[in-house]
Amino acid sequence: MTDLLALARTDLPAEGLVASAGRTLARYDHRTQDSGNISWLVATEQGEYFVKSAGTREPPPPGAPIPYLDHAARVRLLRSALEIAQSVDHPALSRLRAVVEAADGPVLVYDRAPGELIGVPSARRSDPASPYRRFAAAPPGIRLTVLGQLLEAHAALERAGWVACDLYDGCLMVDLATGRLTLIDLDTYRRGASTNDMGRMFGSSRFMAPEEFELGAPLDSRTTVFTLGRIARHFGTGLTEDLAHFCGGAEAAEVIDRATRPSRSERFGSVGELAAAWARAM
């Protein structure tokens, strides 16, 4: 068996590397995502890991969603994920254990995160048994614990210079029994302020700031503030979006209202300011 944590380079492609390391518990490819990445949950002699690759250089299979990015661009995003892991140490960030340079690009090996992925396909969002619905209906203490970790982690990311991009409920792994949050798939985060160079940026429209739909608009900490506020509002109100139902009380609801204002100048100027206001409201 290959020890993923001890290997720096291999002539094998990512698929072969994973097969040599242990038993595959799950595989995530074009059937579950449209990024072009291929990832696995794998049980090895050393433990269970989430292993992420840029996928193959081959075109997607017939009928598969067309990836947003080609293989070279997906490799660049994995390098960005590595940079995030090296620049920020926070318990809510998924723990990167190793990087293996495989024949088809870097393979990132993370500890398997506890809990369930909160984001589900749109067809499952009405299912009361889905993690999405169960998190939205969880006791206020659990939801507030998760949201607090989300803000604290992004304050740490901000201090290291990162601006969120494509942050949505599909980045949230939550242990609904304990309220432990693990953030995953932050590959598209940008280093420092930038401008919208796509028109419609990556992301879920449920959580995106207005400037993420406007070509040439500024993208910075105020953009991250909006998305964080939208996630808090969405789940903190039990999906009603009515801040009168916010699980953290009226003062915290006012914080979220300010964070999610369409006008950038009316929001908090930084994630740090948002996190501090949240802490005072708690």
mmCIF file of N, CA and C in Angstrom, residues 3 5 31 41 48 69 80 82 100 118 124 149 157 175 191 218 244 246-247 264 266 282:
data_model
loop_
_atom_site.group_PDB
_atom_site.id
_atom_site.type_symbol
_atom_site.label_atom_id
_atom_site.label_comp_id
_atom_site.label_asym_id
_atom_site.label_seq_id
_atom_site.Cartn_x
_atom_site.Cartn_y
_atom_site.Cartn_z
ATOM 1 N N ASP A 3 1.790 4.957 1.000
ATOM 2 C CA ASP A 3 1.534 5.884 2.097
ATOM 3 C C ASP A 3 1.428 7.287 1.498
ATOM 4 N N LEU A 5 0.977 10.064 2.842
ATOM 5 C CA LEU A 5 1.615 11.117 3.622
ATOM 6 C C LEU A 5 3.130 11.114 3.492
ATOM 7 N N ARG A 31 -20.228 13.232 -12.396
ATOM 8 C CA ARG A 31 -21.596 12.844 -12.018
ATOM 9 C C ARG A 31 -22.124 13.648 -10.844
ATOM 10 N N LEU A 41 -12.817 9.911 -1.340
ATOM 11 C CA LEU A 41 -12.629 9.548 0.059
ATOM 12 C C LEU A 41 -11.959 8.192 0.054
ATOM 13 N N GLU A 48 -8.368 7.840 7.209
ATOM 14 C CA GLU A 48 -9.244 8.173 6.092
ATOM 15 C C GLU A 48 -8.958 9.600 5.631
ATOM 16 N N LEU A 69 -13.337 25.446 -16.238
ATOM 17 C CA LEU A 69 -11.928 25.701 -16.475
ATOM 18 C C LEU A 69 -11.261 24.482 -17.091
ATOM 19 N N SER A 80 -3.406 27.301 -5.519
ATOM 20 C CA SER A 80 -3.945 28.340 -4.653
ATOM 21 C C SER A 80 -4.440 27.751 -3.340
ATOM 22 N N LEU A 82 -3.279 25.166 -1.894
ATOM 23 C CA LEU A 82 -2.060 24.883 -1.131
ATOM 24 C C LEU A 82 -1.548 26.150 -0.454
ATOM 25 N N VAL A 100 1.036 15.497 -3.276
ATOM 26 C CA VAL A 100 1.795 14.548 -4.085
ATOM 27 C C VAL A 100 1.752 15.028 -5.534
ATOM 28 N N ILE A 118 -23.347 20.506 3.923
ATOM 29 C CA ILE A 118 -24.629 21.190 4.052
ATOM 30 C C ILE A 118 -25.248 21.473 2.684
ATOM 31 N N ARG A 124 -32.911 18.492 -3.788
ATOM 32 C CA ARG A 124 -32.987 17.925 -2.439
ATOM 33 C C ARG A 124 -33.235 18.987 -1.360
ATOM 34 N N GLN A 149 -17.883 30.248 13.914
ATOM 35 C CA GLN A 149 -16.645 29.684 13.355
ATOM 36 C C GLN A 149 -16.422 30.162 11.924
ATOM 37 N N LEU A 157 -8.599 34.416 7.398
ATOM 38 C CA LEU A 157 -8.266 34.429 5.976
ATOM 39 C C LEU A 157 -8.028 35.863 5.500
ATOM 40 N N ASP A 175 -20.676 19.023 11.599
ATOM 41 C CA ASP A 175 -21.097 17.956 12.502
ATOM 42 C C ASP A 175 -22.292 18.503 13.270
ATOM 43 N N ARG A 191 -6.234 36.302 -3.802
ATOM 44 C CA ARG A 191 -5.265 36.973 -2.926
ATOM 45 C C ARG A 191 -5.420 38.477 -3.122
ATOM 46 N N PRO A 218 -15.554 46.176 -8.154
ATOM 47 C CA PRO A 218 -14.534 45.782 -7.174
ATOM 48 C C PRO A 218 -14.970 44.550 -6.384
ATOM 49 N N ALA A 244 -36.668 38.835 11.518
ATOM 50 C CA ALA A 244 -37.453 38.750 12.756
ATOM 51 C C ALA A 244 -37.382 37.352 13.343
ATOM 52 N N PHE A 246 -34.534 35.532 13.198
ATOM 53 C CA PHE A 246 -33.129 35.168 13.304
ATOM 54 C C PHE A 246 -32.839 34.521 14.657
ATOM 55 N N CYS A 247 -32.129 33.420 14.631
ATOM 56 C CA CYS A 247 -31.950 32.615 15.844
ATOM 57 C C CYS A 247 -31.035 33.254 16.877
ATOM 58 N N ARG A 264 -22.403 48.735 -1.178
ATOM 59 C CA ARG A 264 -21.143 48.337 -0.561
ATOM 60 C C ARG A 264 -20.759 49.278 0.590
ATOM 61 N N GLU A 266 -22.511 50.737 2.705
ATOM 62 C CA GLU A 266 -23.315 50.584 3.915
ATOM 63 C C GLU A 266 -22.969 49.311 4.693
ATOM 64 N N MET A 282 -23.384 38.656 20.510
ATOM 65 C CA MET A 282 -23.582 37.368 21.155
ATOM 66 C C MET A 282 -23.495 37.509 22.678
#
